[in-house]
Amino acid sequence: MYELIKTENNARRGKFTTVHGDFLTPAFMNVATAAAIKGGLSALDLHDVKCQVMLSNTYHLHVRTGEQRIHDFGGIRGFSKWDGPVLTDSGGFQVFSLAKLRKIKEEGVTFSSHIDGRRIFMGPEESIQIQSKLGSTIAMAFDECVENPAEYGYAKESAARTARWLQRCKQQMKICNDAPDAVNPHQLLFGINQGATYEDLRIDNMKEIADMDCDGYAIGGLAVGEPAEVMYDVISAVEPYAPRDKIRYLMGVGTPGNIIESVYRGVDLFDCVMPARNGRHGHLFTWDGIINIGNQRYEDDHGVIEEGCGCPVCRNGFSRGYIRHLIKSGEMLGMRLCVLHNLWFYNTLMERIRNELDKGTYAQFRNEYVKKLDVRI
Amino acid sequence: MYELIKTENNARRGKFTTVHGDFLTPAFMNVATAAAIKGGLSALDLHDVKCQVMLSNTYHLHVRTGEQRIHDFGGIRGFSKWDGPVLTDSGGFQVFSLAKLRKIKEEGVTFSSHIDGRRIFMGPEESIQIQSKLGSTIAMAFDECVENPAEYGYAKESAARTARWLQRCKQQMKICNDAPDAVNPHQLLFGINQGATYEDLRIDNMKEIADMDCDGYAIGGLAVGEPAEVMYDVISAVEPYAPRDKIRYLMGVGTPGNIIESVYRGVDLFDCVMPARNGRHGHLFTWDGIINIGNQRYEDDHGVIEEGCGCPVCRNGFSRGYIRHLIKSGEMLGMRLCVLHNLWFYNTLMERIRNELDKGTYAQFRNEYVKKLDVRI
């Protein structure tokens, strides 16, 4: 249940209540693709970096370990030992980006697993059934994420199909939540807005799905190669048509600057692999911009990644020089420390954004940081 | 300073006092090759797995990041943030196992770095100078570790040279400890017994180095491919000639069974990459034997690695099924969890050994566990 606490222009400060705990918005979900954060972080570490919501990937868990097995462990939360809210994606994005030999029909999609090549069929019902077994707090509707650039006619047809799929997802969600063996009988469902970069398609689609009374609304199919300005324009175009009393989630976004701009346009929820992926390559977020800890200039640097940072790495005094040594030596610990710092940074960024909204100073904050945080220094 | 607290036949219960803290013996040193435990463990994690002493490798730190740089970070302890005792090996073992195009002379060894091929000279003085810069609690003498099997004449000549090198190490250690910029002016030096598998050579060598009044004595050049029984015979042969009032360290050993047998023969200190390396492959030590968590039979196993285990993994309820999933998915977290468990197991094994010695029940303990712990189940 989304509660809108305060606004500053289009930006929204809120709270989302779930059976697995509440979280404050704007929020960033920490991505644990296969029920683990890449870089060697466990559910316990997620608490240490102030994570509010974990996100896991339906496709990955389906093709590898299987949802029935995870169900029997008490769902993704029992399996991973993360005791807070979890959002699962629908598998749609991976089916369209990772899987091979894809065939799309009204019923759903047939594709080959990228692990062992076996043929798999996934439609709205299957996706929801899997997510129900995973027992996440929030399930995502099964959608087609079209490539960028997309041809207008195809984007229109696809968005319409995705809207029809959402209706089927809703029906299936009800069936799953009513099932006696449901891990989470209160599982929520978010619909996904599509329509490529065509604002009229996006708006029509948002109007259509807004009527379906989902528990939240996502904007999907962005951050797939289009310029950031195009993405911002799409968000600004659809925002007036997204239900005001529902949480809004921008999928797969993004840089700190992207997040600041999107919050400014009315988005409440984000996820991105960036902090973990960049961390594994030694790219570290700071309030002055992004540093590459592999640079030779950090070789003799006795300071922490960022002075005053409260993350488990900086707080314990691990130096830039030591972390550089670990990254250059290929030590797993180097990746772990960098991912810990970056996730802390992202979760702290969201905390800061919430504080600025509380104070009514978000516009100034945006002006000061929107460019700065994305610059490599 | 070694204090012998109690004996049970040849087995010894003791305590070793250093400027960086005391540790109880028998003890196992946790190997942080390049100033980090492989598997993504930090110095903070070492405390969590009951590590008493960290071991780092002089060769690796010399060829990669360099001892002067680490010196300027406050030595290996300031660099890694491990605040307990640290032992550094001399580099000898790696020079003879990893480095290429090796040329050995009375002065020392010229070799090519395995990283970038550059020619490096290392003799006793250089090894001690490097270890002094690293500022470890305990430095090891520079020795030649001959291959197994070794020709008698060569083994004899080599052991004699290693003994001459020890004399030079002692002189150099004094110079280094007196230097104004010494990180640890109280650095200790352990001599190393060599002589391949020839008991007469081993005994002669031990007699010779025992007179040199080192801070401790190691048995080197074992566990290099000879049968375990041969290793045990060598230990039993030299033990009577090792000074009773000095700590005894068996280098690079070994399995839990090897450790139990060696403690039985009078060894106080151990190190081995096995718990971390095996952990990274999903091979886990338990009190019932070794399990391979990658086995399909653990797929649906909801239990922890070992019931009643207090390690950070079992204590927090991570299941065998989840860990198997992580290892099979290639998730770094799987390796980290397995290494945490295995190091905890080794450090707990040593704790148990000490308790049995305290109670005078070590013989029974040995009978019950010496075979069991090494068996794959």
CSV table of N, CA and C in Angstrom, one decimal, chain A residues 34-36 38-42 44 61 64-65 69 72-73 79-81 299-302 316-319 321-322 325-326 328-329 331-333 335-336, chain B residues 34-36 38-42 44 61 64-65 69 72-73 79-81 299-302 316-319 321-322 325-326 328-329 331-333 335-336:
chain,number,residue,atom,x,y,z
A,34,ALA,N,20.5,-13.9,-8.9
A,34,ALA,CA,20.2,-15.3,-8.6
A,34,ALA,C,20.1,-15.5,-7.1
A,35,ALA,N,19.4,-14.7,-6.4
A,35,ALA,CA,19.2,-14.8,-4.9
A,35,ALA,C,20.5,-14.5,-4.2
A,36,ALA,N,21.4,-13.7,-4.8
A,36,ALA,CA,22.6,-13.3,-4.2
A,36,ALA,C,23.1,-12.1,-4.9
A,38,LYS,N,25.8,-10.0,-6.6
A,38,LYS,CA,27.1,-10.3,-7.1
A,38,LYS,C,28.2,-9.5,-6.4
A,39,GLY,N,29.3,-10.1,-6.2
A,39,GLY,CA,30.4,-9.5,-5.4
A,39,GLY,C,30.5,-10.1,-4.0
A,40,GLY,N,29.7,-11.2,-3.8
A,40,GLY,CA,29.9,-12.0,-2.5
A,40,GLY,C,29.2,-11.4,-1.3
A,41,LEU,N,28.0,-10.7,-1.6
A,41,LEU,CA,27.3,-10.1,-0.5
A,41,LEU,C,26.1,-11.0,-0.1
A,42,SER,N,25.9,-11.2,1.1
A,42,SER,CA,24.8,-12.0,1.6
A,42,SER,C,23.6,-11.1,2.1
A,44,LEU,N,22.7,-10.7,5.0
A,44,LEU,CA,23.2,-10.0,6.2
A,44,LEU,C,23.9,-8.7,5.8
A,61,LEU,N,16.3,-17.7,-11.8
A,61,LEU,CA,15.9,-18.7,-10.8
A,61,LEU,C,15.1,-19.8,-11.4
A,64,ARG,N,17.6,-22.0,-13.7
A,64,ARG,CA,18.7,-22.7,-12.9
A,64,ARG,C,18.2,-23.6,-11.8
A,65,THR,N,17.7,-23.1,-10.7
A,65,THR,CA,17.4,-23.9,-9.6
A,65,THR,C,16.0,-24.3,-9.5
A,69,ARG,N,11.6,-25.8,-6.1
A,69,ARG,CA,12.6,-26.0,-5.1
A,69,ARG,C,12.7,-24.8,-4.1
A,72,ASP,N,9.9,-24.5,-1.7
A,72,ASP,CA,10.0,-25.5,-0.6
A,72,ASP,C,11.0,-25.0,0.5
A,73,PHE,N,11.8,-24.1,0.1
A,73,PHE,CA,12.7,-23.4,1.1
A,73,PHE,C,12.1,-22.3,1.8
A,79,PHE,N,15.0,-18.8,1.3
A,79,PHE,CA,16.2,-19.4,0.6
A,79,PHE,C,17.4,-18.5,0.8
A,80,SER,N,17.2,-17.2,0.7
A,80,SER,CA,18.4,-16.3,0.7
A,80,SER,C,18.6,-15.7,2.1
A,81,LYS,N,17.6,-15.9,3.0
A,81,LYS,CA,17.6,-15.4,4.4
A,81,LYS,C,17.5,-13.9,4.5
A,299,GLU,N,47.6,4.3,-5.7
A,299,GLU,CA,48.5,3.3,-5.2
A,299,GLU,C,49.0,3.6,-3.8
A,300,ASP,N,49.3,4.9,-3.6
A,300,ASP,CA,49.9,5.2,-2.3
A,300,ASP,C,48.9,6.1,-1.4
A,301,ASP,N,47.6,5.9,-1.8
A,301,ASP,CA,46.6,6.7,-1.1
A,301,ASP,C,46.1,6.0,0.2
A,302,HIS,N,46.4,6.6,1.3
A,302,HIS,CA,46.1,6.0,2.6
A,302,HIS,C,44.7,6.4,3.1
A,316,ASN,N,35.5,1.1,8.5
A,316,ASN,CA,36.5,0.3,9.1
A,316,ASN,C,37.9,0.6,8.6
A,317,GLY,N,38.0,1.7,7.8
A,317,GLY,CA,39.4,2.2,7.5
A,317,GLY,C,40.1,1.5,6.4
A,318,PHE,N,39.5,0.7,5.6
A,318,PHE,CA,40.2,0.1,4.5
A,318,PHE,C,40.5,1.3,3.5
A,319,SER,N,41.8,1.3,3.1
A,319,SER,CA,42.3,2.5,2.4
A,319,SER,C,42.1,2.3,0.9
A,321,GLY,N,44.5,2.7,-1.2
A,321,GLY,CA,45.7,1.9,-1.7
A,321,GLY,C,45.5,0.4,-1.5
A,322,TYR,N,44.9,0.0,-0.4
A,322,TYR,CA,44.7,-1.4,-0.2
A,322,TYR,C,43.6,-2.0,-1.2
A,325,HIS,N,45.1,-2.3,-4.5
A,325,HIS,CA,46.0,-3.5,-4.5
A,325,HIS,C,45.2,-4.8,-4.7
A,326,LEU,N,44.0,-4.9,-4.0
A,326,LEU,CA,43.2,-6.1,-4.1
A,326,LEU,C,42.6,-6.2,-5.5
A,328,LYS,N,43.8,-4.9,-8.3
A,328,LYS,CA,44.8,-5.2,-9.3
A,328,LYS,C,45.3,-6.7,-9.1
A,329,SER,N,45.2,-7.2,-7.9
A,329,SER,CA,45.7,-8.6,-7.7
A,329,SER,C,44.6,-9.6,-8.0
A,331,GLU,N,41.9,-10.1,-6.3
A,331,GLU,CA,41.4,-10.7,-5.1
A,331,GLU,C,39.9,-10.4,-5.0
A,332,MET,N,39.1,-11.4,-4.8
A,332,MET,CA,37.7,-11.3,-4.6
A,332,MET,C,37.3,-10.3,-3.6
A,333,LEU,N,38.1,-10.1,-2.5
A,333,LEU,CA,37.8,-9.2,-1.5
A,333,LEU,C,37.7,-7.7,-2.1
A,335,MET,N,36.5,-6.8,-5.0
A,335,MET,CA,35.2,-6.6,-5.5
A,335,MET,C,34.2,-6.5,-4.4
A,336,ARG,N,34.3,-7.3,-3.4
A,336,ARG,CA,33.3,-7.3,-2.3
A,336,ARG,C,33.3,-5.9,-1.6
B,34,ALA,N,48.0,-12.6,-0.5
B,34,ALA,CA,48.3,-11.2,-1.0
B,34,ALA,C,47.6,-10.2,0.0
B,35,ALA,N,47.7,-10.5,1.3
B,35,ALA,CA,47.1,-9.6,2.3
B,35,ALA,C,45.6,-9.6,2.2
B,36,ALA,N,45.0,-10.7,1.7
B,36,ALA,CA,43.6,-11.0,1.8
B,36,ALA,C,43.3,-12.5,1.6
B,38,LYS,N,41.6,-15.5,0.2
B,38,LYS,CA,40.9,-15.8,-1.0
B,38,LYS,C,39.5,-16.3,-0.7
B,39,GLY,N,38.5,-15.8,-1.5
B,39,GLY,CA,37.1,-16.1,-1.2
B,39,GLY,C,36.4,-14.8,-0.6
B,40,GLY,N,37.1,-13.7,-0.7
B,40,GLY,CA,36.4,-12.4,-0.3
B,40,GLY,C,36.3,-12.1,1.2
B,41,LEU,N,37.3,-12.7,2.0
B,41,LEU,CA,37.2,-12.4,3.4
B,41,LEU,C,38.2,-11.3,3.8
B,42,SER,N,37.7,-10.4,4.6
B,42,SER,CA,38.5,-9.3,5.1
B,42,SER,C,39.1,-9.6,6.5
B,44,LEU,N,38.2,-8.2,9.1
B,44,LEU,CA,37.1,-8.3,10.0
B,44,LEU,C,36.5,-9.7,10.1
B,61,LEU,N,53.6,-10.3,-2.2
B,61,LEU,CA,53.6,-8.9,-1.9
B,61,LEU,C,54.8,-8.1,-2.5
B,64,ARG,N,54.2,-7.9,-6.5
B,64,ARG,CA,53.1,-7.1,-7.0
B,64,ARG,C,53.1,-5.7,-6.5
B,65,THR,N,52.8,-5.5,-5.2
B,65,THR,CA,52.5,-4.2,-4.7
B,65,THR,C,53.8,-3.6,-4.1
B,69,ARG,N,55.9,0.2,-0.3
B,69,ARG,CA,54.5,0.8,-0.3
B,69,ARG,C,53.8,0.3,0.9
B,72,ASP,N,54.8,1.8,4.1
B,72,ASP,CA,54.3,3.2,4.3
B,72,ASP,C,52.8,3.2,4.8
B,73,PHE,N,52.1,2.1,4.6
B,73,PHE,CA,50.7,1.9,5.1
B,73,PHE,C,50.7,1.4,6.5
B,79,PHE,N,48.0,-2.1,6.4
B,79,PHE,CA,47.5,-2.3,5.1
B,79,PHE,C,46.2,-3.1,5.1
B,80,SER,N,46.2,-4.2,5.7
B,80,SER,CA,45.0,-5.2,5.7
B,80,SER,C,44.0,-4.9,6.8
B,81,LYS,N,44.4,-4.1,7.8
B,81,LYS,CA,43.6,-3.8,8.9
B,81,LYS,C,43.4,-5.0,9.9
B,299,GLU,N,20.7,-30.6,-3.1
B,299,GLU,CA,19.8,-29.7,-3.8
B,299,GLU,C,18.6,-29.3,-3.0
B,300,ASP,N,18.0,-30.2,-2.3
B,300,ASP,CA,16.8,-29.9,-1.6
B,300,ASP,C,17.0,-30.0,-0.1
B,301,ASP,N,18.3,-29.8,0.3
B,301,ASP,CA,18.6,-30.0,1.7
B,301,ASP,C,18.5,-28.6,2.5
B,302,HIS,N,17.5,-28.6,3.4
B,302,HIS,CA,17.2,-27.4,4.1
B,302,HIS,C,18.0,-27.1,5.3
B,316,ASN,N,23.7,-18.4,11.0
B,316,ASN,CA,22.7,-17.5,10.4
B,316,ASN,C,21.7,-18.3,9.5
B,317,GLY,N,21.9,-19.6,9.5
B,317,GLY,CA,20.8,-20.4,8.9
B,317,GLY,C,20.9,-20.6,7.4
B,318,PHE,N,22.0,-20.2,6.8
B,318,PHE,CA,22.1,-20.5,5.3
B,318,PHE,C,22.2,-22.0,5.1
B,319,SER,N,21.3,-22.4,4.2
B,319,SER,CA,21.1,-23.9,4.0
B,319,SER,C,22.1,-24.5,3.0
B,321,GLY,N,21.2,-26.3,0.6
B,321,GLY,CA,20.5,-26.2,-0.7
B,321,GLY,C,20.8,-24.8,-1.3
B,322,TYR,N,20.8,-23.8,-0.5
B,322,TYR,CA,21.1,-22.4,-1.0
B,322,TYR,C,22.6,-22.3,-1.3
B,325,HIS,N,23.2,-24.0,-4.6
B,325,HIS,CA,22.6,-23.2,-5.6
B,325,HIS,C,23.7,-22.1,-6.0
B,326,LEU,N,24.3,-21.5,-5.0
B,326,LEU,CA,25.2,-20.4,-5.2
B,326,LEU,C,26.5,-20.9,-5.9
B,328,LYS,N,26.8,-23.7,-7.7
B,328,LYS,CA,26.4,-24.1,-9.1
B,328,LYS,C,26.2,-22.9,-10.0
B,329,SER,N,25.7,-21.8,-9.4
B,329,SER,CA,25.4,-20.6,-10.3
B,329,SER,C,26.7,-19.8,-10.4
B,331,GLU,N,28.1,-18.0,-8.2
B,331,GLU,CA,28.0,-16.8,-7.4
B,331,GLU,C,29.2,-16.7,-6.4
B,332,MET,N,29.8,-15.6,-6.4
B,332,MET,CA,31.0,-15.4,-5.4
B,332,MET,C,30.5,-15.7,-4.0
B,333,LEU,N,29.3,-15.3,-3.7
B,333,LEU,CA,28.8,-15.5,-2.3
B,333,LEU,C,28.9,-17.0,-1.9
B,335,MET,N,31.3,-19.1,-2.7
B,335,MET,CA,32.7,-19.3,-2.3
B,335,MET,C,32.9,-18.7,-0.9
B,336,ARG,N,32.5,-17.5,-0.8
B,336,ARG,CA,32.7,-16.8,0.5
B,336,ARG,C,32.1,-17.6,1.7
